[in-house]
Amino acid sequence: MAGTQLVLRLPGSSQKWLDKSRNLKVDCVAYDLEDSVVPSKKSEARGNVSRFLQTRSPGVTENAVRINAVNTGLALDDLTAVLKAPSIDTIVVPKVNSSSDLEFVTDVIRHNLPERHAENPSKTSTPPINVLALVESARAVTDLSSICKASPYLSGLIFAAEDFALDLSLTRTPSLLEFLFARSAIATASRAYNLSSTIDLVCTSYKGAEGQQSLKDECVGGRGLGFNGKQCIHPSQVDVVQKAFSPSDKELHWAARIRIADQKADRQGRGSWTLDGQMIDAPVVGKAQAIIRKAEACGIDVTSAMESWKDQEPE
């Protein structure tokens, strides 16, 4: 399964933002019932989102809902309401501190939607519900192993930097070095447990050229740590993030050259060979294959790139 590349959060209490999302072209929209909704509007937001998700928006690949944390006592009402919506794809669970939080959500999904059980995908034409877990505390970072094994629905982890900073009394800086350990731990755990989505922190700057540059820099840094997606808080961030986490033209053509030449090297019985003076072996080929799969998942024209390098030979 291709991982979620981008999660755009929109307040579930705002009918205006719900309506605007109908015209967006985006990987995933998470309609929020948690932090962006004041307590007096929680019930109204549940109703808004449940009604809205009766139909799909043509440009939104994945419909997600961020429920309230399990320990608030509001999660059951959130889940009971939104799981009735036929267009729901993903539940985003905030403040996951231990496996028990995901076990609770899993039990509710199994009870309400047994036909979309992740362990029995062959028994239904409807895809299983996905769960994304928000990692927001020191306790969660130190318990990632059990969290990653807690639910068959779990498809990815999301790093919530602001709450993590609050938990550790950290001050966020432009370098983001204060989050290095947590981000590395999350990306590593997600890969170790074969979760398809590893979503990085929100860029809180988004206005003007300076905000867009900060966003680009954060995307580059996140990819470098192993994240394959990023949270967004405004539609103006979407294009930058989707481009940053998709293979570039340069990366795609490099991968195409590797694949073509490796097929020829394999027929020649060569386990390693060179390209542009660099040794190519199994790990490098694996990286090239991953880039091609990612490009295909992003809707990029891979066939043309492969065709343009059909004469590439292993050196």
CSV table of N, CA and C in Angstrom, one decimal, residues 120-222:
chain,number,residue,atom,x,y,z
A,120,ASN,N,-9.1,-9.2,7.5
A,120,ASN,CA,-9.9,-10.0,6.6
A,120,ASN,C,-10.2,-9.2,5.3
A,121,PRO,N,-9.2,-8.6,4.7
A,121,PRO,CA,-9.4,-7.8,3.5
A,121,PRO,C,-10.0,-8.5,2.3
A,122,SER,N,-9.7,-9.8,2.2
A,122,SER,CA,-10.2,-10.6,1.1
A,122,SER,C,-11.7,-10.9,1.1
A,123,LYS,N,-12.3,-10.7,2.3
A,123,LYS,CA,-13.7,-11.1,2.5
A,123,LYS,C,-14.7,-9.9,2.1
A,124,THR,N,-14.1,-8.8,1.7
A,124,THR,CA,-15.0,-7.7,1.3
A,124,THR,C,-14.3,-6.9,0.2
A,125,SER,N,-15.1,-6.2,-0.6
A,125,SER,CA,-14.6,-5.3,-1.6
A,125,SER,C,-14.3,-3.9,-1.1
A,126,THR,N,-14.8,-3.7,0.1
A,126,THR,CA,-14.5,-2.4,0.8
A,126,THR,C,-13.2,-2.4,1.5
A,127,PRO,N,-12.3,-1.4,1.2
A,127,PRO,CA,-11.0,-1.4,1.8
A,127,PRO,C,-11.1,-1.3,3.3
A,128,PRO,N,-10.1,-1.8,4.1
A,128,PRO,CA,-10.2,-1.7,5.5
A,128,PRO,C,-9.9,-0.3,6.0
A,129,ILE,N,-10.4,0.0,7.2
A,129,ILE,CA,-10.2,1.3,7.8
A,129,ILE,C,-8.7,1.4,8.2
A,130,ASN,N,-8.1,2.5,7.9
A,130,ASN,CA,-6.7,2.8,8.4
A,130,ASN,C,-6.7,3.6,9.7
A,131,VAL,N,-5.7,3.4,10.5
A,131,VAL,CA,-5.5,4.3,11.7
A,131,VAL,C,-4.1,4.9,11.6
A,132,LEU,N,-4.1,6.2,11.8
A,132,LEU,CA,-2.8,6.9,12.0
A,132,LEU,C,-2.7,7.4,13.4
A,133,ALA,N,-1.5,7.1,14.1
A,133,ALA,CA,-1.3,7.4,15.5
A,133,ALA,C,-0.5,8.7,15.6
A,134,LEU,N,-0.9,9.6,16.4
A,134,LEU,CA,-0.1,10.8,16.7
A,134,LEU,C,0.8,10.6,17.9
A,135,VAL,N,2.1,10.7,17.7
A,135,VAL,CA,3.0,10.6,18.8
A,135,VAL,C,3.4,12.0,19.3
A,136,GLU,N,3.0,12.2,20.6
A,136,GLU,CA,3.0,13.6,21.1
A,136,GLU,C,3.7,13.7,22.4
A,137,SER,N,4.3,12.6,22.9
A,137,SER,CA,4.9,12.7,24.3
A,137,SER,C,6.1,11.9,24.4
A,138,ALA,N,6.9,12.1,25.5
A,138,ALA,CA,8.0,11.3,25.8
A,138,ALA,C,7.7,9.9,26.0
A,139,ARG,N,6.5,9.7,26.7
A,139,ARG,CA,6.1,8.3,27.0
A,139,ARG,C,5.8,7.6,25.7
A,140,ALA,N,5.2,8.2,24.7
A,140,ALA,CA,4.9,7.5,23.5
A,140,ALA,C,6.2,7.2,22.7
A,141,VAL,N,7.2,8.1,22.7
A,141,VAL,CA,8.4,7.8,22.0
A,141,VAL,C,9.2,6.6,22.6
A,142,THR,N,9.1,6.5,23.9
A,142,THR,CA,9.8,5.4,24.6
A,142,THR,C,9.0,4.1,24.5
A,143,ASP,N,7.7,4.1,24.0
A,143,ASP,CA,6.9,2.9,23.9
A,143,ASP,C,6.5,2.6,22.4
A,144,LEU,N,7.3,3.1,21.5
A,144,LEU,CA,6.9,3.0,20.1
A,144,LEU,C,6.8,1.5,19.6
A,145,SER,N,7.5,0.6,20.2
A,145,SER,CA,7.5,-0.8,19.8
A,145,SER,C,6.1,-1.4,20.0
A,146,SER,N,5.6,-1.2,21.2
A,146,SER,CA,4.2,-1.7,21.6
A,146,SER,C,3.1,-1.0,20.8
A,147,ILE,N,3.3,0.3,20.6
A,147,ILE,CA,2.3,1.1,19.9
A,147,ILE,C,2.2,0.6,18.4
A,148,CYS,N,3.4,0.3,17.8
A,148,CYS,CA,3.4,-0.1,16.4
A,148,CYS,C,2.8,-1.5,16.2
A,149,LYS,N,2.7,-2.3,17.3
A,149,LYS,CA,2.1,-3.6,17.2
A,149,LYS,C,0.7,-3.7,17.8
A,150,ALA,N,0.1,-2.6,18.1
A,150,ALA,CA,-1.1,-2.6,18.9
A,150,ALA,C,-2.4,-2.9,18.1
A,151,SER,N,-2.4,-2.5,16.8
A,151,SER,CA,-3.6,-2.7,16.0
A,151,SER,C,-3.3,-3.1,14.5
A,152,PRO,N,-4.1,-4.0,14.0
A,152,PRO,CA,-3.9,-4.4,12.6
A,152,PRO,C,-4.4,-3.3,11.7
A,153,TYR,N,-5.1,-2.3,12.2
A,153,TYR,CA,-5.5,-1.2,11.4
A,153,TYR,C,-4.4,-0.1,11.2
A,154,LEU,N,-3.4,-0.1,12.1
A,154,LEU,CA,-2.4,0.9,12.1
A,154,LEU,C,-1.6,1.0,10.8
A,155,SER,N,-1.6,2.1,10.1
A,155,SER,CA,-0.9,2.3,8.8
A,155,SER,C,0.2,3.3,8.9
A,156,GLY,N,0.3,4.0,10.0
A,156,GLY,CA,1.4,5.0,10.1
A,156,GLY,C,1.4,5.8,11.4
A,157,LEU,N,2.5,6.5,11.6
A,157,LEU,CA,2.7,7.4,12.7
A,157,LEU,C,2.9,8.8,12.3
A,158,ILE,N,2.4,9.7,13.1
A,158,ILE,CA,2.5,11.2,12.8
A,158,ILE,C,3.2,11.8,14.0
A,159,PHE,N,4.2,12.7,13.8
A,159,PHE,CA,4.9,13.4,14.9
A,159,PHE,C,4.2,14.7,15.1
A,160,ALA,N,3.7,14.9,16.4
A,160,ALA,CA,3.1,16.2,16.8
A,160,ALA,C,4.1,17.0,17.6
A,161,ALA,N,4.8,17.9,17.0
A,161,ALA,CA,5.9,18.5,17.6
A,161,ALA,C,5.5,19.5,18.7
A,162,GLU,N,4.4,20.2,18.5
A,162,GLU,CA,4.1,21.2,19.5
A,162,GLU,C,3.7,20.6,20.8
A,163,ASP,N,2.9,19.5,20.8
A,163,ASP,CA,2.6,18.9,22.1
A,163,ASP,C,3.8,18.2,22.7
A,164,PHE,N,4.7,17.6,21.8
A,164,PHE,CA,5.9,17.0,22.3
A,164,PHE,C,6.8,18.1,23.0
A,165,ALA,N,6.9,19.2,22.4
A,165,ALA,CA,7.7,20.3,23.0
A,165,ALA,C,7.1,20.7,24.4
A,166,LEU,N,5.8,20.8,24.4
A,166,LEU,CA,5.1,21.1,25.7
A,166,LEU,C,5.4,20.1,26.8
A,167,ASP,N,5.4,18.8,26.4
A,167,ASP,CA,5.6,17.7,27.3
A,167,ASP,C,7.0,17.8,27.9
A,168,LEU,N,8.0,18.1,27.0
A,168,LEU,CA,9.4,18.2,27.5
A,168,LEU,C,9.9,19.6,27.8
A,169,SER,N,9.0,20.5,27.8
A,169,SER,CA,9.4,21.9,28.1
A,169,SER,C,10.5,22.4,27.1
A,170,LEU,N,10.3,22.1,25.9
A,170,LEU,CA,11.3,22.5,24.8
A,170,LEU,C,10.8,23.8,24.1
A,171,THR,N,11.7,24.5,23.6
A,171,THR,CA,11.4,25.6,22.7
A,171,THR,C,11.8,25.3,21.3
A,172,ARG,N,10.8,25.4,20.4
A,172,ARG,CA,11.0,25.0,19.0
A,172,ARG,C,11.9,26.1,18.3
A,173,THR,N,12.9,25.6,17.6
A,173,THR,CA,13.8,26.5,16.9
A,173,THR,C,13.8,26.1,15.4
A,174,PRO,N,14.2,27.0,14.6
A,174,PRO,CA,14.2,26.8,13.1
A,174,PRO,C,15.0,25.5,12.7
A,175,SER,N,16.1,25.2,13.5
A,175,SER,CA,16.9,24.0,13.1
A,175,SER,C,16.1,22.7,13.4
A,176,LEU,N,15.2,22.7,14.3
A,176,LEU,CA,14.4,21.5,14.7
A,176,LEU,C,15.3,20.5,15.4
A,177,LEU,N,16.5,20.9,15.8
A,177,LEU,CA,17.4,19.9,16.4
A,177,LEU,C,16.9,19.3,17.7
A,178,GLU,N,16.1,20.1,18.4
A,178,GLU,CA,15.5,19.6,19.7
A,178,GLU,C,14.6,18.4,19.5
A,179,PHE,N,14.1,18.2,18.2
A,179,PHE,CA,13.2,17.1,17.9
A,179,PHE,C,14.0,15.9,17.2
A,180,LEU,N,15.3,16.0,17.1
A,180,LEU,CA,16.0,15.0,16.3
A,180,LEU,C,15.8,13.6,16.8
A,181,PHE,N,16.0,13.4,18.1
A,181,PHE,CA,15.9,12.1,18.6
A,181,PHE,C,14.5,11.5,18.4
A,182,ALA,N,13.4,12.3,18.7
A,182,ALA,CA,12.1,11.8,18.6
A,182,ALA,C,11.7,11.5,17.1
A,183,ARG,N,12.1,12.4,16.2
A,183,ARG,CA,11.8,12.2,14.8
A,183,ARG,C,12.5,11.0,14.2
A,184,SER,N,13.8,10.8,14.6
A,184,SER,CA,14.5,9.6,14.2
A,184,SER,C,13.9,8.4,14.7
A,185,ALA,N,13.5,8.4,16.0
A,185,ALA,CA,12.9,7.2,16.6
A,185,ALA,C,11.6,6.8,15.9
A,186,ILE,N,10.8,7.8,15.6
A,186,ILE,CA,9.5,7.6,14.9
A,186,ILE,C,9.7,7.0,13.5
A,187,ALA,N,10.6,7.6,12.7
A,187,ALA,CA,10.8,7.2,11.4
A,187,ALA,C,11.4,5.7,11.4
A,188,THR,N,12.3,5.5,12.3
A,188,THR,CA,12.9,4.1,12.4
A,188,THR,C,11.8,3.1,12.8
A,189,ALA,N,11.0,3.4,13.8
A,189,ALA,CA,10.0,2.4,14.3
A,189,ALA,C,9.0,2.2,13.2
A,190,SER,N,8.6,3.2,12.5
A,190,SER,CA,7.6,3.0,11.4
A,190,SER,C,8.1,2.1,10.3
A,191,ARG,N,9.4,2.2,10.0
A,191,ARG,CA,10.0,1.3,9.0
A,191,ARG,C,10.2,-0.1,9.5
A,192,ALA,N,10.6,-0.2,10.8
A,192,ALA,CA,10.8,-1.5,11.4
A,192,ALA,C,9.6,-2.3,11.4
A,193,TYR,N,8.4,-1.7,11.6
A,193,TYR,CA,7.2,-2.4,11.7
A,193,TYR,C,6.4,-2.3,10.4
A,194,ASN,N,7.0,-1.9,9.3
A,194,ASN,CA,6.4,-1.9,8.0
A,194,ASN,C,5.2,-1.1,7.9
A,195,LEU,N,5.1,0.1,8.5
A,195,LEU,CA,4.0,1.0,8.4
A,195,LEU,C,4.2,1.8,7.2
A,196,SER,N,3.2,2.0,6.4
A,196,SER,CA,3.4,2.7,5.1
A,196,SER,C,3.5,4.2,5.2
A,197,SER,N,3.1,4.8,6.3
A,197,SER,CA,3.1,6.3,6.4
A,197,SER,C,3.9,6.7,7.6
A,198,THR,N,4.8,7.7,7.4
A,198,THR,CA,5.5,8.3,8.4
A,198,THR,C,5.5,9.8,8.2
A,199,ILE,N,4.6,10.5,9.0
A,199,ILE,CA,4.2,11.8,8.7
A,199,ILE,C,4.9,12.8,9.6
A,200,ASP,N,5.6,13.8,9.1
A,200,ASP,CA,6.4,14.7,9.9
A,200,ASP,C,5.6,15.8,10.5
A,201,LEU,N,6.3,16.6,11.3
A,201,LEU,CA,5.6,17.7,12.0
A,201,LEU,C,5.0,18.8,11.1
A,202,VAL,N,4.2,19.6,11.7
A,202,VAL,CA,3.6,20.8,11.0
A,202,VAL,C,4.6,21.9,10.9
A,203,CYS,N,4.7,22.6,9.7
A,203,CYS,CA,5.4,23.8,9.6
A,203,CYS,C,4.5,24.9,9.9
A,204,THR,N,4.7,25.6,11.0
A,204,THR,CA,3.8,26.7,11.5
A,204,THR,C,3.9,28.0,10.7
A,205,SER,N,5.0,28.1,9.9
A,205,SER,CA,5.1,29.3,9.0
A,205,SER,C,4.6,28.9,7.6
A,206,TYR,N,3.7,29.7,7.1
A,206,TYR,CA,3.2,29.4,5.8
A,206,TYR,C,2.8,30.6,4.9
A,207,LYS,N,3.0,31.8,5.5
A,207,LYS,CA,2.6,33.0,4.8
A,207,LYS,C,3.9,33.6,4.1
A,208,GLY,N,3.7,34.0,2.9
A,208,GLY,CA,4.8,34.8,2.2
A,208,GLY,C,5.9,33.9,1.8
A,209,ALA,N,6.9,34.5,1.1
A,209,ALA,CA,8.0,33.8,0.6
A,209,ALA,C,8.9,33.1,1.7
A,210,GLU,N,9.0,33.8,2.8
A,210,GLU,CA,9.8,33.2,3.9
A,210,GLU,C,9.1,32.0,4.5
A,211,GLY,N,7.8,32.0,4.6
A,211,GLY,CA,7.1,30.9,5.1
A,211,GLY,C,7.2,29.7,4.2
A,212,GLN,N,7.1,30.0,2.9
A,212,GLN,CA,7.2,28.9,1.9
A,212,GLN,C,8.6,28.3,1.9
A,213,GLN,N,9.6,29.1,2.1
A,213,GLN,CA,11.0,28.6,2.1
A,213,GLN,C,11.2,27.7,3.4
A,214,SER,N,10.6,28.2,4.5
A,214,SER,CA,10.7,27.4,5.7
A,214,SER,C,10.1,26.0,5.5
A,215,LEU,N,9.0,26.0,4.8
A,215,LEU,CA,8.2,24.8,4.6
A,215,LEU,C,9.1,23.8,3.7
A,216,LYS,N,9.7,24.4,2.6
A,216,LYS,CA,10.6,23.6,1.8
A,216,LYS,C,11.7,23.0,2.5
A,217,ASP,N,12.4,23.8,3.4
A,217,ASP,CA,13.5,23.4,4.2
A,217,ASP,C,13.1,22.2,5.1
A,218,GLU,N,11.9,22.4,5.7
A,218,GLU,CA,11.5,21.3,6.6
A,218,GLU,C,11.2,20.0,5.9
A,219,CYS,N,10.6,20.1,4.7
A,219,CYS,CA,10.4,18.9,3.9
A,219,CYS,C,11.6,18.2,3.6
A,220,VAL,N,12.7,19.0,3.2
A,220,VAL,CA,13.9,18.3,2.8
A,220,VAL,C,14.5,17.6,4.1
A,221,GLY,N,14.5,18.3,5.2
A,221,GLY,CA,15.0,17.7,6.4
A,221,GLY,C,14.2,16.5,6.8
A,222,GLY,N,12.9,16.5,6.7
A,222,GLY,CA,12.1,15.4,7.0
A,222,GLY,C,12.3,14.2,6.1
